[in-house]
Amino acid sequence: DVKVTQSSRYLVKRTGEKVFLECVQDMDHENMFWYRQDPGLGLRLIYFSYDVKMKEKGDIPEGYSVSREKKERFSLILESASTNQTSMYLCASSFTGGFGDTIYFGEGSWLTVV
Amino acid sequence: ELKVEQNPLFLSMQEGKNYTIYCNYSTTSDRLYWYRQDPGKSLESLFVLLSNGAVKQEGRLMASLDTKARLSTLHITAAVHDLSATYFCAVDSHGTASKLTFGTGTRLQVTL
């Protein structure tokens, strides 16, 4: 089974802190994604990556950056956390090509910024 | 910009009843996904619909896709309490499982 692991399930950080959310997948997937989920808004794409060292902005990249130095690892960085970044963050990965592609999600990281 | 509208946002239904969740999207796409999310949990893939007219069924859930109408439906037959969850549709705008745009979700509550 595909496994997408997010290192921290619950975090509480202070305003202005630098926050790292780590995600690792074990199926050699090319694509990796970071979403945030908020009530009534569904999931919104922050950043995604098609390959190592490549990244593209999603729909809401402001206040975030990402890093993909290795194929299996995709990190989301909040340079200076703010209270409006309190949310659930979901990492996902997928394999490109073929028929019947699906995207696999991690368990989620609940971030509270106080 | 791709928009995905899902309705209803909240659905309370009695066990044994049937109902349909609707997912409309604004641009051409041949791939649509349905996910289930239990409270505090991640997303579980339910269905991947890859072409016009695709229909998939799993237990009491059946999903269909009409790409001409830009509409997908998730039909619930004879609901049971275990189906209580939030259901999301998502459209793949790149066609390669590479970028999904999600609907707002439908929170389903099945009461006894």
PDB file of N, CA and C in Angstrom, chain B residues 1-85:
ATOM      1  N   GLU B   1     -10.461  30.027 -14.519  1.00  0.00           N
ATOM      2  CA  GLU B   1     -10.217  29.348 -13.245  1.00  0.00           C
ATOM      3  C   GLU B   1     -11.271  28.263 -13.034  1.00  0.00           C
ATOM      4  N   LEU B   2     -10.816  27.091 -12.735  1.00  0.00           N
ATOM      5  CA  LEU B   2     -11.729  25.968 -12.506  1.00  0.00           C
ATOM      6  C   LEU B   2     -12.464  26.143 -11.184  1.00  0.00           C
ATOM      7  N   LYS B   3     -13.767  26.012 -11.248  1.00  0.00           N
ATOM      8  CA  LYS B   3     -14.575  26.054 -10.028  1.00  0.00           C
ATOM      9  C   LYS B   3     -15.343  24.752  -9.916  1.00  0.00           C
ATOM     10  N   VAL B   4     -15.403  24.252  -8.708  1.00  0.00           N
ATOM     11  CA  VAL B   4     -16.120  23.012  -8.440  1.00  0.00           C
ATOM     12  C   VAL B   4     -17.156  23.301  -7.364  1.00  0.00           C
ATOM     13  N   GLU B   5     -18.411  23.105  -7.718  1.00  0.00           N
ATOM     14  CA  GLU B   5     -19.500  23.371  -6.774  1.00  0.00           C
ATOM     15  C   GLU B   5     -20.145  22.054  -6.368  1.00  0.00           C
ATOM     16  N   GLN B   6     -20.323  21.919  -5.103  1.00  0.00           N
ATOM     17  CA  GLN B   6     -20.867  20.688  -4.568  1.00  0.00           C
ATOM     18  C   GLN B   6     -22.104  21.041  -3.750  1.00  0.00           C
ATOM     19  N   ASN B   7     -23.152  20.268  -3.909  1.00  0.00           N
ATOM     20  CA  ASN B   7     -24.322  20.495  -3.068  1.00  0.00           C
ATOM     21  C   ASN B   7     -25.089  19.211  -2.837  1.00  0.00           C
ATOM     22  N   PRO B   8     -25.751  19.122  -1.693  1.00  0.00           N
ATOM     23  CA  PRO B   8     -25.808  20.153  -0.657  1.00  0.00           C
ATOM     24  C   PRO B   8     -24.530  20.184   0.171  1.00  0.00           C
ATOM     25  N   LEU B   9     -24.382  21.217   0.987  1.00  0.00           N
ATOM     26  CA  LEU B   9     -23.235  21.273   1.876  1.00  0.00           C
ATOM     27  C   LEU B   9     -23.426  20.384   3.091  1.00  0.00           C
ATOM     28  N   PHE B  10     -24.669  20.257   3.493  1.00  0.00           N
ATOM     29  CA  PHE B  10     -24.986  19.426   4.654  1.00  0.00           C
ATOM     30  C   PHE B  10     -26.235  18.623   4.333  1.00  0.00           C
ATOM     31  N   LEU B  11     -26.206  17.367   4.718  1.00  0.00           N
ATOM     32  CA  LEU B  11     -27.328  16.482   4.420  1.00  0.00           C
ATOM     33  C   LEU B  11     -27.592  15.588   5.619  1.00  0.00           C
ATOM     34  N   SER B  12     -28.783  15.711   6.150  1.00  0.00           N
ATOM     35  CA  SER B  12     -29.190  14.835   7.222  1.00  0.00           C
ATOM     36  C   SER B  12     -30.268  13.911   6.687  1.00  0.00           C
ATOM     37  N   MET B  13     -30.047  12.633   6.782  1.00  0.00           N
ATOM     38  CA  MET B  13     -31.011  11.700   6.233  1.00  0.00           C
ATOM     39  C   MET B  13     -31.190  10.511   7.165  1.00  0.00           C
ATOM     40  N   GLN B  14     -32.346   9.909   7.043  1.00  0.00           N
ATOM     41  CA  GLN B  14     -32.661   8.762   7.883  1.00  0.00           C
ATOM     42  C   GLN B  14     -32.088   7.498   7.271  1.00  0.00           C
ATOM     43  N   GLU B  15     -31.804   6.548   8.106  1.00  0.00           N
ATOM     44  CA  GLU B  15     -31.378   5.250   7.613  1.00  0.00           C
ATOM     45  C   GLU B  15     -32.445   4.686   6.674  1.00  0.00           C
ATOM     46  N   GLY B  16     -31.969   4.039   5.621  1.00  0.00           N
ATOM     47  CA  GLY B  16     -32.882   3.414   4.680  1.00  0.00           C
ATOM     48  C   GLY B  16     -33.305   4.291   3.527  1.00  0.00           C
ATOM     49  N   LYS B  17     -33.035   5.574   3.621  1.00  0.00           N
ATOM     50  CA  LYS B  17     -33.437   6.496   2.548  1.00  0.00           C
ATOM     51  C   LYS B  17     -32.361   6.592   1.480  1.00  0.00           C
ATOM     52  N   ASN B  18     -32.789   7.112   0.324  1.00  0.00           N
ATOM     53  CA  ASN B  18     -31.876   7.339  -0.799  1.00  0.00           C
ATOM     54  C   ASN B  18     -31.655   8.830  -0.981  1.00  0.00           C
ATOM     55  N   TYR B  19     -30.459   9.161  -1.441  1.00  0.00           N
ATOM     56  CA  TYR B  19     -30.210  10.571  -1.743  1.00  0.00           C
ATOM     57  C   TYR B  19     -29.038  10.688  -2.699  1.00  0.00           C
ATOM     58  N   THR B  20     -28.919  11.876  -3.322  1.00  0.00           N
ATOM     59  CA  THR B  20     -27.855  12.126  -4.289  1.00  0.00           C
ATOM     60  C   THR B  20     -27.121  13.412  -3.944  1.00  0.00           C
ATOM     61  N   ILE B  21     -25.808  13.337  -4.032  1.00  0.00           N
ATOM     62  CA  ILE B  21     -24.946  14.521  -3.887  1.00  0.00           C
ATOM     63  C   ILE B  21     -24.484  14.913  -5.285  1.00  0.00           C
ATOM     64  N   TYR B  22     -24.489  16.218  -5.554  1.00  0.00           N
ATOM     65  CA  TYR B  22     -24.168  16.715  -6.884  1.00  0.00           C
ATOM     66  C   TYR B  22     -22.849  17.472  -6.887  1.00  0.00           C
ATOM     67  N   CYS B  23     -22.132  17.322  -7.983  1.00  0.00           N
ATOM     68  CA  CYS B  23     -20.850  18.001  -8.142  1.00  0.00           C
ATOM     69  C   CYS B  23     -20.791  18.585  -9.555  1.00  0.00           C
ATOM     70  N   ASN B  24     -20.828  19.899  -9.632  1.00  0.00           N
ATOM     71  CA  ASN B  24     -20.726  20.595 -10.917  1.00  0.00           C
ATOM     72  C   ASN B  24     -19.354  21.262 -11.033  1.00  0.00           C
ATOM     73  N   TYR B  25     -18.803  21.259 -12.225  1.00  0.00           N
ATOM     74  CA  TYR B  25     -17.523  21.921 -12.412  1.00  0.00           C
ATOM     75  C   TYR B  25     -17.540  22.754 -13.682  1.00  0.00           C
ATOM     76  N   SER B  26     -16.633  23.705 -13.740  1.00  0.00           N
ATOM     77  CA  SER B  26     -16.793  24.788 -14.724  1.00  0.00           C
ATOM     78  C   SER B  26     -15.996  24.625 -16.014  1.00  0.00           C
ATOM     79  N   THR B  27     -15.008  23.730 -16.071  1.00  0.00           N
ATOM     80  CA  THR B  27     -14.244  23.588 -17.307  1.00  0.00           C
ATOM     81  C   THR B  27     -14.143  22.118 -17.694  1.00  0.00           C
ATOM     82  N   THR B  28     -13.714  21.896 -18.895  1.00  0.00           N
ATOM     83  CA  THR B  28     -13.643  20.528 -19.406  1.00  0.00           C
ATOM     84  C   THR B  28     -12.651  19.693 -18.614  1.00  0.00           C
ATOM     85  N   SER B  29     -13.094  18.527 -18.225  1.00  0.00           N
ATOM     86  CA  SER B  29     -12.202  17.590 -17.563  1.00  0.00           C
ATOM     87  C   SER B  29     -12.764  16.190 -17.724  1.00  0.00           C
ATOM     88  N   ASP B  30     -11.890  15.233 -17.918  1.00  0.00           N
ATOM     89  CA  ASP B  30     -12.342  13.849 -18.058  1.00  0.00           C
ATOM     90  C   ASP B  30     -12.129  13.034 -16.803  1.00  0.00           C
ATOM     91  N   ARG B  31     -11.598  13.660 -15.783  1.00  0.00           N
ATOM     92  CA  ARG B  31     -11.285  12.878 -14.595  1.00  0.00           C
ATOM     93  C   ARG B  31     -11.899  13.523 -13.366  1.00  0.00           C
ATOM     94  N   LEU B  32     -12.617  12.702 -12.629  1.00  0.00           N
ATOM     95  CA  LEU B  32     -13.251  13.212 -11.415  1.00  0.00           C
ATOM     96  C   LEU B  32     -13.104  12.165 -10.330  1.00  0.00           C
ATOM     97  N   TYR B  33     -12.864  12.653  -9.131  1.00  0.00           N
ATOM     98  CA  TYR B  33     -12.610  11.778  -7.993  1.00  0.00           C
ATOM     99  C   TYR B  33     -13.618  12.065  -6.885  1.00  0.00           C
ATOM    100  N   TRP B  34     -13.983  11.006  -6.185  1.00  0.00           N
ATOM    101  CA  TRP B  34     -14.781  11.160  -4.971  1.00  0.00           C
ATOM    102  C   TRP B  34     -13.983  10.618  -3.792  1.00  0.00           C
ATOM    103  N   TYR B  35     -14.020  11.387  -2.694  1.00  0.00           N
ATOM    104  CA  TYR B  35     -13.318  11.009  -1.475  1.00  0.00           C
ATOM    105  C   TYR B  35     -14.282  11.040  -0.303  1.00  0.00           C
ATOM    106  N   ARG B  36     -13.938  10.251   0.688  1.00  0.00           N
ATOM    107  CA  ARG B  36     -14.659  10.261   1.957  1.00  0.00           C
ATOM    108  C   ARG B  36     -13.684  10.695   3.039  1.00  0.00           C
ATOM    109  N   GLN B  37     -14.172  11.504   3.982  1.00  0.00           N
ATOM    110  CA  GLN B  37     -13.356  11.908   5.117  1.00  0.00           C
ATOM    111  C   GLN B  37     -14.148  11.744   6.405  1.00  0.00           C
ATOM    112  N   ASP B  38     -13.634  10.947   7.325  1.00  0.00           N
ATOM    113  CA  ASP B  38     -14.213  10.836   8.651  1.00  0.00           C
ATOM    114  C   ASP B  38     -13.630  11.928   9.535  1.00  0.00           C
ATOM    115  N   PRO B  39     -14.345  12.330  10.571  1.00  0.00           N
ATOM    116  CA  PRO B  39     -13.874  13.444  11.416  1.00  0.00           C
ATOM    117  C   PRO B  39     -12.460  13.231  11.930  1.00  0.00           C
ATOM    118  N   GLY B  40     -11.603  14.220  11.746  1.00  0.00           N
ATOM    119  CA  GLY B  40     -10.233  14.153  12.228  1.00  0.00           C
ATOM    120  C   GLY B  40      -9.325  13.244  11.430  1.00  0.00           C
ATOM    121  N   LYS B  41      -9.824  12.708  10.335  1.00  0.00           N
ATOM    122  CA  LYS B  41      -9.046  11.756   9.542  1.00  0.00           C
ATOM    123  C   LYS B  41      -8.691  12.339   8.184  1.00  0.00           C
ATOM    124  N   SER B  42      -7.865  11.593   7.458  1.00  0.00           N
ATOM    125  CA  SER B  42      -7.488  12.019   6.120  1.00  0.00           C
ATOM    126  C   SER B  42      -8.552  11.594   5.105  1.00  0.00           C
ATOM    127  N   LEU B  43      -8.243  11.807   3.849  1.00  0.00           N
ATOM    128  CA  LEU B  43      -9.190  11.482   2.787  1.00  0.00           C
ATOM    129  C   LEU B  43      -8.975  10.058   2.294  1.00  0.00           C
ATOM    130  N   GLU B  44     -10.077   9.376   2.111  1.00  0.00           N
ATOM    131  CA  GLU B  44     -10.051   8.015   1.584  1.00  0.00           C
ATOM    132  C   GLU B  44     -10.638   8.044   0.182  1.00  0.00           C
ATOM    133  N   SER B  45      -9.918   7.513  -0.783  1.00  0.00           N
ATOM    134  CA  SER B  45     -10.400   7.493  -2.156  1.00  0.00           C
ATOM    135  C   SER B  45     -11.572   6.527  -2.287  1.00  0.00           C
ATOM    136  N   LEU B  46     -12.661   7.014  -2.879  1.00  0.00           N
ATOM    137  CA  LEU B  46     -13.834   6.163  -3.112  1.00  0.00           C
ATOM    138  C   LEU B  46     -13.910   5.737  -4.578  1.00  0.00           C
ATOM    139  N   PHE B  47     -13.922   6.725  -5.465  1.00  0.00           N
ATOM    140  CA  PHE B  47     -14.101   6.434  -6.879  1.00  0.00           C
ATOM    141  C   PHE B  47     -13.200   7.329  -7.722  1.00  0.00           C
ATOM    142  N   VAL B  48     -12.740   6.750  -8.817  1.00  0.00           N
ATOM    143  CA  VAL B  48     -12.044   7.515  -9.851  1.00  0.00           C
ATOM    144  C   VAL B  48     -12.838   7.340 -11.129  1.00  0.00           C
ATOM    145  N   LEU B  49     -13.348   8.419 -11.673  1.00  0.00           N
ATOM    146  CA  LEU B  49     -14.170   8.382 -12.887  1.00  0.00           C
ATOM    147  C   LEU B  49     -13.362   8.999 -14.003  1.00  0.00           C
ATOM    148  N   LEU B  50     -13.120   8.222 -15.052  1.00  0.00           N
ATOM    149  CA  LEU B  50     -12.127   8.624 -16.047  1.00  0.00           C
ATOM    150  C   LEU B  50     -12.699   8.961 -17.422  1.00  0.00           C
ATOM    151  N   SER B  51     -13.985   8.808 -17.617  1.00  0.00           N
ATOM    152  CA  SER B  51     -14.505   9.112 -18.946  1.00  0.00           C
ATOM    153  C   SER B  51     -15.982   9.422 -18.869  1.00  0.00           C
ATOM    154  N   ASN B  52     -16.475  10.018 -19.926  1.00  0.00           N
ATOM    155  CA  ASN B  52     -17.888  10.363 -19.975  1.00  0.00           C
ATOM    156  C   ASN B  52     -18.741   9.104 -19.871  1.00  0.00           C
ATOM    157  N   GLY B  53     -19.743   9.167 -19.032  1.00  0.00           N
ATOM    158  CA  GLY B  53     -20.626   8.025 -18.883  1.00  0.00           C
ATOM    159  C   GLY B  53     -20.142   6.990 -17.887  1.00  0.00           C
ATOM    160  N   ALA B  54     -18.986   7.246 -17.284  1.00  0.00           N
ATOM    161  CA  ALA B  54     -18.456   6.270 -16.322  1.00  0.00           C
ATOM    162  C   ALA B  54     -19.388   6.161 -15.125  1.00  0.00           C
ATOM    163  N   VAL B  55     -19.584   4.925 -14.694  1.00  0.00           N
ATOM    164  CA  VAL B  55     -20.389   4.645 -13.510  1.00  0.00           C
ATOM    165  C   VAL B  55     -19.634   3.611 -12.683  1.00  0.00           C
ATOM    166  N   LYS B  56     -19.509   3.920 -11.394  1.00  0.00           N
ATOM    167  CA  LYS B  56     -18.854   2.958 -10.508  1.00  0.00           C
ATOM    168  C   LYS B  56     -19.691   2.799  -9.251  1.00  0.00           C
ATOM    169  N   GLN B  57     -19.692   1.562  -8.738  1.00  0.00           N
ATOM    170  CA  GLN B  57     -20.493   1.284  -7.545  1.00  0.00           C
ATOM    171  C   GLN B  57     -19.666   0.516  -6.539  1.00  0.00           C
ATOM    172  N   GLU B  58     -19.862   0.870  -5.282  1.00  0.00           N
ATOM    173  CA  GLU B  58     -19.222   0.164  -4.197  1.00  0.00           C
ATOM    174  C   GLU B  58     -20.203   0.149  -3.040  1.00  0.00           C
ATOM    175  N   GLY B  59     -20.768  -1.003  -2.781  1.00  0.00           N
ATOM    176  CA  GLY B  59     -21.733  -1.106  -1.698  1.00  0.00           C
ATOM    177  C   GLY B  59     -22.949  -0.214  -1.952  1.00  0.00           C
ATOM    178  N   ARG B  60     -23.266   0.642  -1.048  1.00  0.00           N
ATOM    179  CA  ARG B  60     -24.438   1.513  -1.148  1.00  0.00           C
ATOM    180  C   ARG B  60     -24.158   2.823  -1.875  1.00  0.00           C
ATOM    181  N   LEU B  61     -22.973   3.001  -2.389  1.00  0.00           N
ATOM    182  CA  LEU B  61     -22.580   4.224  -3.084  1.00  0.00           C
ATOM    183  C   LEU B  61     -22.380   3.947  -4.567  1.00  0.00           C
ATOM    184  N   MET B  62     -22.912   4.863  -5.376  1.00  0.00           N
ATOM    185  CA  MET B  62     -22.708   4.774  -6.812  1.00  0.00           C
ATOM    186  C   MET B  62     -22.380   6.149  -7.348  1.00  0.00           C
ATOM    187  N   ALA B  63     -21.312   6.243  -8.130  1.00  0.00           N
ATOM    188  CA  ALA B  63     -20.888   7.519  -8.683  1.00  0.00           C
ATOM    189  C   ALA B  63     -20.968   7.463 -10.196  1.00  0.00           C
ATOM    190  N   SER B  64     -21.312   8.601 -10.789  1.00  0.00           N
ATOM    191  CA  SER B  64     -21.392   8.681 -12.245  1.00  0.00           C
ATOM    192  C   SER B  64     -20.808   9.998 -12.716  1.00  0.00           C
ATOM    193  N   LEU B  65     -20.451  10.024 -14.000  1.00  0.00           N
ATOM    194  CA  LEU B  65     -19.836  11.219 -14.563  1.00  0.00           C
ATOM    195  C   LEU B  65     -20.446  11.530 -15.919  1.00  0.00           C
ATOM    196  N   ASP B  66     -20.883  12.765 -16.088  1.00  0.00           N
ATOM    197  CA  ASP B  66     -21.367  13.269 -17.375  1.00  0.00           C
ATOM    198  C   ASP B  66     -20.489  14.453 -17.739  1.00  0.00           C
ATOM    199  N   THR B  67     -19.508  14.239 -18.597  1.00  0.00           N
ATOM    200  CA  THR B  67     -18.558  15.306 -18.897  1.00  0.00           C
ATOM    201  C   THR B  67     -19.179  16.398 -19.759  1.00  0.00           C
ATOM    202  N   LYS B  68     -20.195  16.057 -20.516  1.00  0.00           N
ATOM    203  CA  LYS B  68     -20.844  17.088 -21.347  1.00  0.00           C
ATOM    204  C   LYS B  68     -21.607  18.077 -20.477  1.00  0.00           C
ATOM    205  N   ALA B  69     -22.262  17.562 -19.461  1.00  0.00           N
ATOM    206  CA  ALA B  69     -22.987  18.420 -18.525  1.00  0.00           C
ATOM    207  C   ALA B  69     -22.067  18.952 -17.428  1.00  0.00           C
ATOM    208  N   ARG B  70     -20.840  18.445 -17.382  1.00  0.00           N
ATOM    209  CA  ARG B  70     -19.877  18.813 -16.330  1.00  0.00           C
ATOM    210  C   ARG B  70     -20.485  18.545 -14.960  1.00  0.00           C
ATOM    211  N   LEU B  71     -20.972  17.334 -14.815  1.00  0.00           N
ATOM    212  CA  LEU B  71     -21.701  16.968 -13.603  1.00  0.00           C
ATOM    213  C   LEU B  71     -21.333  15.552 -13.192  1.00  0.00           C
ATOM    214  N   SER B  72     -21.083  15.391 -11.904  1.00  0.00           N
ATOM    215  CA  SER B  72     -20.944  14.067 -11.335  1.00  0.00           C
ATOM    216  C   SER B  72     -21.926  13.939 -10.185  1.00  0.00           C
ATOM    217  N   THR B  73     -22.417  12.738  -9.982  1.00  0.00           N
ATOM    218  CA  THR B  73     -23.319  12.496  -8.872  1.00  0.00           C
ATOM    219  C   THR B  73     -22.806  11.346  -8.034  1.00  0.00           C
ATOM    220  N   LEU B  74     -23.086  11.430  -6.754  1.00  0.00           N
ATOM    221  CA  LEU B  74     -22.800  10.345  -5.825  1.00  0.00           C
ATOM    222  C   LEU B  74     -24.132   9.956  -5.202  1.00  0.00           C
ATOM    223  N   HIS B  75     -24.613   8.780  -5.565  1.00  0.00           N
ATOM    224  CA  HIS B  75     -25.936   8.351  -5.111  1.00  0.00           C
ATOM    225  C   HIS B  75     -25.782   7.384  -3.939  1.00  0.00           C
ATOM    226  N   ILE B  76     -26.579   7.636  -2.929  1.00  0.00           N
ATOM    227  CA  ILE B  76     -26.560   6.807  -1.730  1.00  0.00           C
ATOM    228  C   ILE B  76     -27.866   6.020  -1.688  1.00  0.00           C
ATOM    229  N   THR B  77     -27.737   4.727  -1.606  1.00  0.00           N
ATOM    230  CA  THR B  77     -28.921   3.860  -1.589  1.00  0.00           C
ATOM    231  C   THR B  77     -29.082   3.246  -0.212  1.00  0.00           C
ATOM    232  N   ALA B  78     -30.277   3.376   0.338  1.00  0.00           N
ATOM    233  CA  ALA B  78     -30.615   2.774   1.639  1.00  0.00           C
ATOM    234  C   ALA B  78     -29.522   3.077   2.665  1.00  0.00           C
ATOM    235  N   ALA B  79     -29.390   4.340   2.979  1.00  0.00           N
ATOM    236  CA  ALA B  79     -28.296   4.809   3.832  1.00  0.00           C
ATOM    237  C   ALA B  79     -28.250   4.082   5.181  1.00  0.00           C
ATOM    238  N   VAL B  80     -27.032   3.892   5.652  1.00  0.00           N
ATOM    239  CA  VAL B  80     -26.802   3.341   6.990  1.00  0.00           C
ATOM    240  C   VAL B  80     -25.914   4.314   7.759  1.00  0.00           C
ATOM    241  N   HIS B  81     -25.920   4.189   9.087  1.00  0.00           N
ATOM    242  CA  HIS B  81     -25.208   5.148   9.929  1.00  0.00           C
ATOM    243  C   HIS B  81     -23.717   5.215   9.595  1.00  0.00           C
ATOM    244  N   ASP B  82     -23.136   4.089   9.202  1.00  0.00           N
ATOM    245  CA  ASP B  82     -21.697   4.035   8.904  1.00  0.00           C
ATOM    246  C   ASP B  82     -21.289   4.915   7.731  1.00  0.00           C
ATOM    247  N   LEU B  83     -22.257   5.347   6.951  1.00  0.00           N
ATOM    248  CA  LEU B  83     -21.940   6.243   5.838  1.00  0.00           C
ATOM    249  C   LEU B  83     -21.790   7.699   6.271  1.00  0.00           C
ATOM    250  N   SER B  84     -22.068   7.992   7.513  1.00  0.00           N
ATOM    251  CA  SER B  84     -21.913   9.368   8.012  1.00  0.00           C
ATOM    252  C   SER B  84     -20.457   9.784   7.892  1.00  0.00           C
ATOM    253  N   ALA B  85     -20.228  10.865   7.157  1.00  0.00           N
ATOM    254  CA  ALA B  85     -18.868  11.352   6.884  1.00  0.00           C
ATOM    255  C   ALA B  85     -19.013  12.603   6.035  1.00  0.00           C
TER     256      ALA B  85
END
